[in-house]
Short mmCIF file of C-alpha atoms in Angstrom, two decimals:
data_model
loop_
_atom_site.label_atom_id
_atom_site.label_comp_id
_atom_site.label_asym_id
_atom_site.label_seq_id
_atom_site.Cartn_x
_atom_site.Cartn_y
_atom_site.Cartn_z
CA MET V 1 47.19 -25.03 34.67
CA LEU V 2 45.67 -27.20 31.94
CA ILE V 3 48.14 -30.02 32.49
CA GLN V 4 47.63 -29.84 36.26
CA LEU V 5 43.83 -29.96 35.98
CA CYS V 6 43.75 -32.61 33.24
CA SER V 7 46.01 -34.83 35.33
CA ALA V 8 43.31 -34.97 38.02
CA ASP V 9 40.80 -37.78 37.55
CA GLY V 10 37.12 -36.92 37.61
CA VAL V 11 34.75 -39.38 35.97
CA THR V 12 31.12 -38.21 36.00
CA GLY V 13 29.86 -38.82 39.54
CA PHE V 14 33.40 -39.11 40.92
CA GLU V 15 34.74 -35.58 40.30
CA GLY V 16 36.21 -35.02 43.78
CA HIS V 17 39.91 -35.06 42.81
CA ALA V 18 39.40 -32.71 39.86
CA ALA V 19 37.20 -30.45 41.99
CA GLU V 20 39.90 -30.00 44.62
CA VAL V 21 42.44 -28.99 41.96
CA ALA V 22 39.92 -26.66 40.29
CA LYS V 23 39.13 -25.03 43.64
CA LYS V 24 42.82 -24.35 44.25
CA LEU V 25 43.27 -22.79 40.80
CA LEU V 26 40.21 -20.55 41.12
CA THR V 27 40.65 -19.38 44.72
CA PRO V 28 43.12 -16.48 44.10
CA TYR V 29 40.61 -14.70 41.86
CA CYS V 30 37.38 -14.92 43.91
CA ASP V 31 36.14 -13.60 47.23
CA LEU V 32 35.05 -17.10 48.26
CA VAL V 33 35.35 -20.58 46.70
CA GLU V 34 33.70 -23.75 47.97
CA ILE V 35 32.60 -27.20 46.82
CA ASP V 36 28.84 -27.52 47.17
CA PRO V 37 26.88 -30.64 48.24
CA CYS V 38 26.44 -31.70 44.61
CA GLY V 39 30.20 -31.56 44.02
CA ASN V 40 30.34 -28.33 41.98
CA VAL V 41 33.17 -25.89 42.51
CA LEU V 42 31.57 -22.48 43.09
CA GLY V 43 33.42 -19.17 43.29
CA TRP V 44 31.94 -15.73 43.99
CA LYS V 45 33.29 -12.30 43.08
CA SER V 46 31.14 -9.38 44.22
CA CYS V 47 31.31 -5.96 42.59
CA GLY V 48 30.12 -4.39 45.87
CA LYS V 49 27.36 -2.35 44.24
CA PRO V 50 23.73 -2.47 45.42
CA HIS V 51 21.18 -4.23 43.23
CA ALA V 52 23.89 -5.51 40.90
CA LYS V 53 22.91 -8.18 38.40
CA THR V 54 24.56 -11.62 38.58
CA ILE V 55 26.19 -13.57 35.76
CA LEU V 56 27.18 -17.22 36.12
CA LEU V 57 30.15 -18.58 34.17
CA ASP V 58 30.01 -22.37 33.80
CA ALA V 59 32.36 -25.07 32.51
CA HIS V 60 32.09 -28.73 33.44
CA LEU V 61 34.81 -30.65 35.27
CA ASP V 62 33.66 -34.23 34.71
CA GLN V 63 35.21 -36.51 32.11
CA ILE V 64 34.06 -39.58 30.23
CA GLY V 65 35.20 -42.91 31.60
CA PHE V 66 34.10 -46.39 32.64
CA MET V 67 32.83 -48.34 35.63
CA VAL V 68 33.54 -51.91 36.70
CA THR V 69 30.49 -54.18 36.34
CA ASP V 70 32.07 -57.57 37.14
CA VAL V 71 35.36 -59.10 38.24
CA LEU V 72 36.30 -62.40 36.60
CA ASP V 73 38.89 -65.07 37.31
CA GLY V 74 42.43 -64.26 36.23
CA GLY V 75 42.20 -60.55 36.99
CA PHE V 76 39.82 -59.61 34.15
CA LEU V 77 37.13 -56.92 34.49
CA ARG V 78 33.86 -56.35 32.69
CA PHE V 79 32.95 -52.68 32.40
CA THR V 80 30.45 -50.17 31.07
CA GLN V 81 30.81 -46.61 29.83
CA VAL V 82 30.13 -43.39 31.72
CA GLY V 83 29.41 -40.75 29.10
CA GLY V 84 29.51 -41.21 25.34
CA ILE V 85 32.41 -43.41 24.17
CA ASP V 86 33.00 -44.98 20.75
CA PRO V 87 33.88 -48.66 21.38
CA ARG V 88 35.87 -48.84 18.14
CA MET V 89 38.81 -47.03 19.72
CA LEU V 90 39.01 -49.03 22.94
CA LEU V 91 40.82 -52.27 22.10
CA GLY V 92 44.42 -52.03 23.29
CA ALA V 93 43.80 -48.87 25.36
CA GLU V 94 45.61 -48.32 28.65
CA VAL V 95 43.38 -47.46 31.62
CA THR V 96 43.71 -46.33 35.22
CA ILE V 97 41.50 -48.08 37.79
CA LEU V 98 40.58 -45.66 40.56
CA THR V 99 40.66 -47.94 43.58
CA GLU V 100 41.94 -46.59 46.89
CA GLN V 101 45.39 -47.61 45.69
CA THR V 102 45.51 -46.66 42.01
CA ARG V 103 45.87 -49.66 39.69
CA TYR V 104 46.36 -50.07 35.98
CA GLY V 105 45.03 -52.26 33.21
CA VAL V 106 44.77 -52.71 29.47
CA ILE V 107 41.68 -53.36 27.40
CA ALA V 108 42.39 -56.81 26.01
CA CYS V 109 42.42 -57.37 22.25
CA THR V 110 42.73 -60.61 20.29
CA PRO V 111 45.90 -60.77 18.14
CA PRO V 112 45.10 -60.69 14.40
CA HIS V 113 46.70 -64.15 14.04
CA LEU V 114 43.93 -65.68 16.18
CA LEU V 115 40.94 -63.99 14.59
CA ALA V 116 38.59 -66.15 12.57
CA ALA V 117 37.91 -65.29 8.96
CA GLY V 118 35.73 -62.17 8.68
CA GLU V 119 36.24 -61.03 12.28
CA GLN V 120 38.85 -58.41 11.37
CA ASP V 121 36.19 -56.01 10.08
CA LYS V 122 33.74 -56.41 12.96
CA ALA V 123 33.49 -53.99 15.88
CA VAL V 124 33.56 -55.62 19.32
CA PRO V 125 30.62 -54.54 21.56
CA MET V 126 31.74 -52.94 24.80
CA HIS V 127 29.91 -55.49 26.94
CA GLU V 128 32.12 -58.22 25.39
CA MET V 129 35.40 -56.41 26.15
CA LEU V 130 37.67 -57.18 29.08
CA ILE V 131 40.20 -55.18 31.04
CA ASP V 132 43.28 -57.23 31.95
CA THR V 133 44.64 -56.07 35.30
CA GLY V 134 47.21 -58.81 35.77
CA LEU V 135 45.95 -59.20 39.34
CA LEU V 136 45.17 -62.74 40.47
CA ASP V 137 43.49 -61.28 43.57
CA ALA V 138 41.45 -58.72 41.64
CA ARG V 139 38.18 -59.68 43.36
CA SER V 140 39.56 -58.67 46.74
CA VAL V 141 40.97 -55.29 45.69
CA ILE V 142 38.69 -53.98 42.88
CA PRO V 143 35.05 -53.53 43.95
CA ILE V 144 32.23 -53.53 41.43
CA GLY V 145 31.35 -49.88 40.72
CA THR V 146 34.96 -48.69 40.69
CA PRO V 147 35.47 -45.83 38.17
CA ILE V 148 38.07 -46.14 35.42
CA VAL V 149 39.70 -43.51 33.16
CA PHE V 150 42.00 -43.51 30.18
CA ALA V 151 45.58 -43.63 31.40
CA GLN V 152 47.23 -41.23 28.96
CA PRO V 153 48.60 -38.07 30.60
CA PRO V 154 48.22 -34.68 28.88
CA TYR V 155 51.26 -33.36 27.05
CA GLU V 156 52.34 -30.77 24.52
CA LEU V 157 51.83 -32.11 21.01
CA ALA V 158 53.43 -29.17 19.23
CA LYS V 159 54.15 -25.60 20.25
CA GLY V 160 50.89 -24.14 21.49
CA GLN V 161 48.95 -27.41 21.25
CA ILE V 162 47.95 -29.74 24.09
CA THR V 163 46.63 -33.28 23.71
CA GLY V 164 45.20 -35.71 26.25
CA LYS V 165 42.05 -36.86 27.99
CA CYS V 166 39.38 -34.54 29.44
CA LEU V 167 40.31 -31.31 27.68
CA ASP V 168 36.52 -31.49 27.27
CA ASP V 169 35.89 -29.46 29.31
CA ARG V 170 38.82 -28.70 31.58
CA ALA V 171 40.05 -26.31 28.88
CA GLY V 172 36.80 -24.38 29.29
CA PHE V 173 37.26 -24.12 33.04
CA ILE V 174 40.83 -22.86 32.63
CA ALA V 175 39.56 -20.25 30.15
CA ILE V 176 37.23 -18.98 32.90
CA VAL V 177 40.02 -18.99 35.50
CA GLU V 178 42.21 -17.01 33.12
CA ALA V 179 39.41 -14.50 32.50
CA MET V 180 38.99 -14.07 36.25
CA ARG V 181 42.73 -13.46 36.58
CA LYS V 182 42.50 -10.70 33.96
CA LEU V 183 39.64 -9.11 35.92
CA GLN V 184 41.18 -9.23 39.39
CA ASP V 185 42.07 -5.51 39.48
CA THR V 186 39.05 -4.32 37.47
CA GLU V 187 36.04 -2.46 38.90
CA LEU V 188 32.97 -4.37 37.74
CA ASP V 189 29.26 -3.54 37.60
CA VAL V 190 27.99 -7.11 38.03
CA ASP V 191 28.51 -9.92 40.49
CA ILE V 192 30.17 -13.01 39.05
CA VAL V 193 29.61 -16.63 40.04
CA VAL V 194 31.99 -19.23 38.59
CA CYS V 195 30.82 -22.84 38.43
CA GLY V 196 33.04 -25.82 37.71
CA SER V 197 30.09 -28.15 37.27
CA VAL V 198 29.70 -31.90 37.65
CA HIS V 199 27.65 -34.49 35.75
CA GLU V 200 27.56 -32.71 32.37
CA GLU V 201 28.38 -35.87 30.43
CA THR V 202 25.24 -37.59 31.68
CA ASP V 203 22.54 -35.19 32.88
CA SER V 204 23.87 -31.61 33.53
CA LEU V 205 22.97 -32.12 37.19
CA GLY V 206 25.70 -29.80 38.45
CA ALA V 207 24.83 -26.84 36.24
CA LEU V 208 21.13 -27.27 37.02
CA THR V 209 21.58 -27.29 40.80
CA ALA V 210 24.10 -24.43 40.80
CA SER V 211 21.84 -22.29 38.60
CA PHE V 212 18.83 -23.06 40.80
CA ARG V 213 20.80 -22.07 43.89
CA GLU V 214 22.27 -18.84 42.53
CA MET V 215 19.37 -17.73 40.29
CA PRO V 216 21.61 -15.57 38.06
CA ASP V 217 20.25 -13.01 35.62
CA TYR V 218 22.66 -14.13 32.90
CA GLY V 219 24.82 -17.12 32.20
CA ILE V 220 27.66 -18.03 29.86
CA ALA V 221 28.44 -21.70 29.39
CA VAL V 222 31.93 -22.52 28.13
CA ASP V 223 32.48 -25.84 26.39
CA VAL V 224 34.21 -27.38 23.38
CA SER V 225 33.08 -28.06 19.83
CA HIS V 226 34.47 -29.94 16.85
CA ALA V 227 37.58 -28.67 15.05
CA LYS V 228 38.16 -29.50 11.42
CA THR V 229 40.31 -32.47 10.47
CA PRO V 230 40.77 -34.03 7.01
CA ASP V 231 37.97 -36.52 7.67
CA SER V 232 35.49 -34.18 9.41
CA GLY V 233 32.35 -32.83 7.78
CA SER V 234 32.91 -29.22 6.78
CA ASP V 235 29.45 -28.16 8.02
CA GLU V 236 29.92 -29.56 11.51
CA ALA V 237 33.47 -28.53 12.35
CA PHE V 238 35.38 -25.28 12.78
CA THR V 239 38.85 -23.93 12.15
CA PHE V 240 41.44 -25.21 14.61
CA GLY V 241 43.26 -22.10 15.85
CA GLY V 242 40.49 -19.88 14.46
CA GLY V 243 39.51 -18.40 17.82
CA VAL V 244 36.49 -18.57 20.11
CA LEU V 245 33.26 -20.11 18.83
CA VAL V 246 30.25 -17.92 19.66
CA GLY V 247 27.10 -20.02 19.76
CA MET V 248 23.95 -18.80 18.03
CA GLY V 249 20.72 -20.76 18.33
CA PRO V 250 17.10 -20.75 19.53
CA ASN V 251 17.89 -21.25 23.21
CA LEU V 252 20.72 -18.70 23.31
CA HIS V 253 19.77 -15.14 24.16
CA ARG V 254 20.17 -13.09 20.98
CA GLY V 255 20.91 -9.84 22.81
CA LEU V 256 23.66 -11.42 24.93
CA THR V 257 25.08 -13.20 21.88
CA ASN V 258 25.13 -9.99 19.85
CA GLN V 259 26.91 -8.14 22.63
CA LEU V 260 29.57 -10.86 22.81
CA LEU V 261 30.05 -10.58 19.04
CA ARG V 262 30.27 -6.79 19.22
CA VAL V 263 32.99 -6.99 21.89
CA ALA V 264 34.91 -9.58 19.88
CA ARG V 265 34.91 -7.30 16.84
CA ALA V 266 35.80 -4.19 18.84
CA GLU V 267 38.69 -5.91 20.64
CA GLU V 268 39.83 -7.74 17.48
CA ILE V 269 39.48 -11.11 19.22
CA PRO V 270 39.40 -13.93 16.64
CA TYR V 271 35.99 -15.61 16.59
CA GLN V 272 33.79 -17.96 14.60
CA ILE V 273 30.00 -18.27 14.71
CA GLU V 274 28.57 -21.68 15.57
CA VAL V 275 24.96 -21.97 14.43
CA MET V 276 22.94 -24.46 16.48
CA GLU V 277 19.54 -25.55 15.24
CA GLY V 278 18.34 -27.12 18.49
CA ASN V 279 19.83 -28.64 21.64
CA THR V 280 23.36 -27.32 21.99
CA GLY V 281 24.50 -30.49 23.76
CA THR V 282 25.97 -28.30 26.51
CA ASN V 283 24.93 -27.01 29.92
CA ALA V 284 23.56 -23.89 28.22
CA TRP V 285 20.50 -25.82 27.09
CA ASP V 286 19.59 -26.99 30.60
CA MET V 287 20.52 -23.79 32.43
CA GLN V 288 18.23 -21.69 30.23
CA VAL V 289 15.04 -23.11 31.79
CA VAL V 290 16.01 -23.07 35.47
CA ARG V 291 13.42 -21.28 37.65
CA SER V 292 11.89 -18.50 35.52
CA GLY V 293 14.65 -18.68 32.90
CA ILE V 294 18.22 -17.47 32.45
CA ALA V 295 19.48 -15.43 29.49
CA MET V 296 22.25 -17.71 28.19
CA GLY V 297 25.29 -17.33 25.99
CA LEU V 298 27.64 -20.07 24.81
CA LEU V 299 31.35 -19.86 24.04
CA SER V 300 33.26 -22.91 22.81
CA ILE V 301 36.82 -23.99 22.08
CA PRO V 302 37.59 -25.87 18.84
CA LEU V 303 38.76 -29.36 19.81
CA LYS V 304 39.91 -32.32 17.75
CA TYR V 305 39.00 -35.96 18.58
CA MET V 306 36.26 -35.29 21.15
CA HIS V 307 35.58 -38.07 23.69
CA THR V 308 38.86 -39.85 23.03
CA PRO V 309 42.09 -40.05 25.06
CA ILE V 310 43.80 -37.79 22.48
CA GLU V 311 41.60 -34.69 22.57
CA THR V 312 43.65 -31.80 21.14
CA ILE V 313 43.33 -28.03 21.49
CA GLN V 314 45.21 -24.92 20.40
CA LEU V 315 46.08 -22.74 23.39
CA SER V 316 45.42 -19.58 21.38
CA ASP V 317 41.75 -20.63 21.14
CA VAL V 318 41.55 -20.97 24.93
CA GLU V 319 43.13 -17.54 25.20
CA ALA V 320 40.56 -16.10 22.79
CA VAL V 321 37.73 -17.42 24.99
CA SER V 322 39.25 -15.91 28.13
CA ASP V 323 39.96 -12.60 26.34
CA LEU V 324 36.35 -12.33 25.16
CA MET V 325 34.88 -13.11 28.57
CA ALA V 326 37.18 -10.62 30.30
CA ALA V 327 36.56 -7.85 27.76
CA PHE V 328 32.80 -8.44 27.87
CA LEU V 329 32.62 -8.39 31.68
CA LYS V 330 34.74 -5.23 31.94
CA GLU V 331 32.02 -3.24 30.16
CA PHE V 332 28.93 -5.26 31.10
CA HIS V 333 26.47 -3.23 33.18
CA GLY V 334 23.91 -5.97 33.64
CA GLU V 335 21.61 -5.13 30.76
CA VAL V 336 21.45 -6.35 27.17
CA ALA V 337 18.91 -5.79 24.45
CA ARG V 338 16.27 -8.49 24.02
CA LYS V 339 17.22 -8.95 20.37
#
């Protein structure tokens, strides 16, 4: 499912292809699934009990990418970023240009032989970069405003590990789908709304509109966070393969968080605690203040190389997230302590 969903393009603001795939994957486990006017994939599963509380499970479908800003002679494109991208990694990258007929390009880089003295150690600003399409008629076939994505397909890096673009946050959405699969024959006490949201990488527009529409009593956002690598700061990264990250911070409901932790311990689901001093940088922050407020929890998947074309996850961590959500919802009656 991950490879299928990550193979679907969905730059922020252009998530339609990814949304259609996500809708297909979610449909077997909900009573109804639709794509709303904002572009979110929404799925509903009713427990059938009167006055039941509602919990919304959210993971975003959009991915970082680029947009064409100008078309030059010789088939070269100027471009800008959509979402946060480090320009240091772009030179020499392969990209897919999402015109009506898909086209390909490479981000041009000057050979080291032609660099002037001292230029080797300088980063090239993104606005000075060019995409070489090889198309002499590029102006007639590539409109300004066309979205662009990294071209690398997802693949298995080692047993149980997947690498590729947009695992942030397609892995989170698949964790929710897998949790819903585990719950399909379970009698629940709450209604569930699943949201594959759009626009998270820029403004959380999708999660905001879906939360405003559904007005849930509780919400759990599922996203990714930084996994440890040899060059990562030990205080800002977590064990790769260490299980689900349970967020704990000022905008996350302490009672809901504590209940998630209690279930993880009781079910022996591997977990780590992610302490967040302020803005979580996820949809959880924005969803919390919709209407009169939503009691929010946050679960994350350790991920290496965030916002690159080689994002890498351990499938066991995705499984831990889905296991925790499923176990929590099986016993959730719609009430948690305030603290």
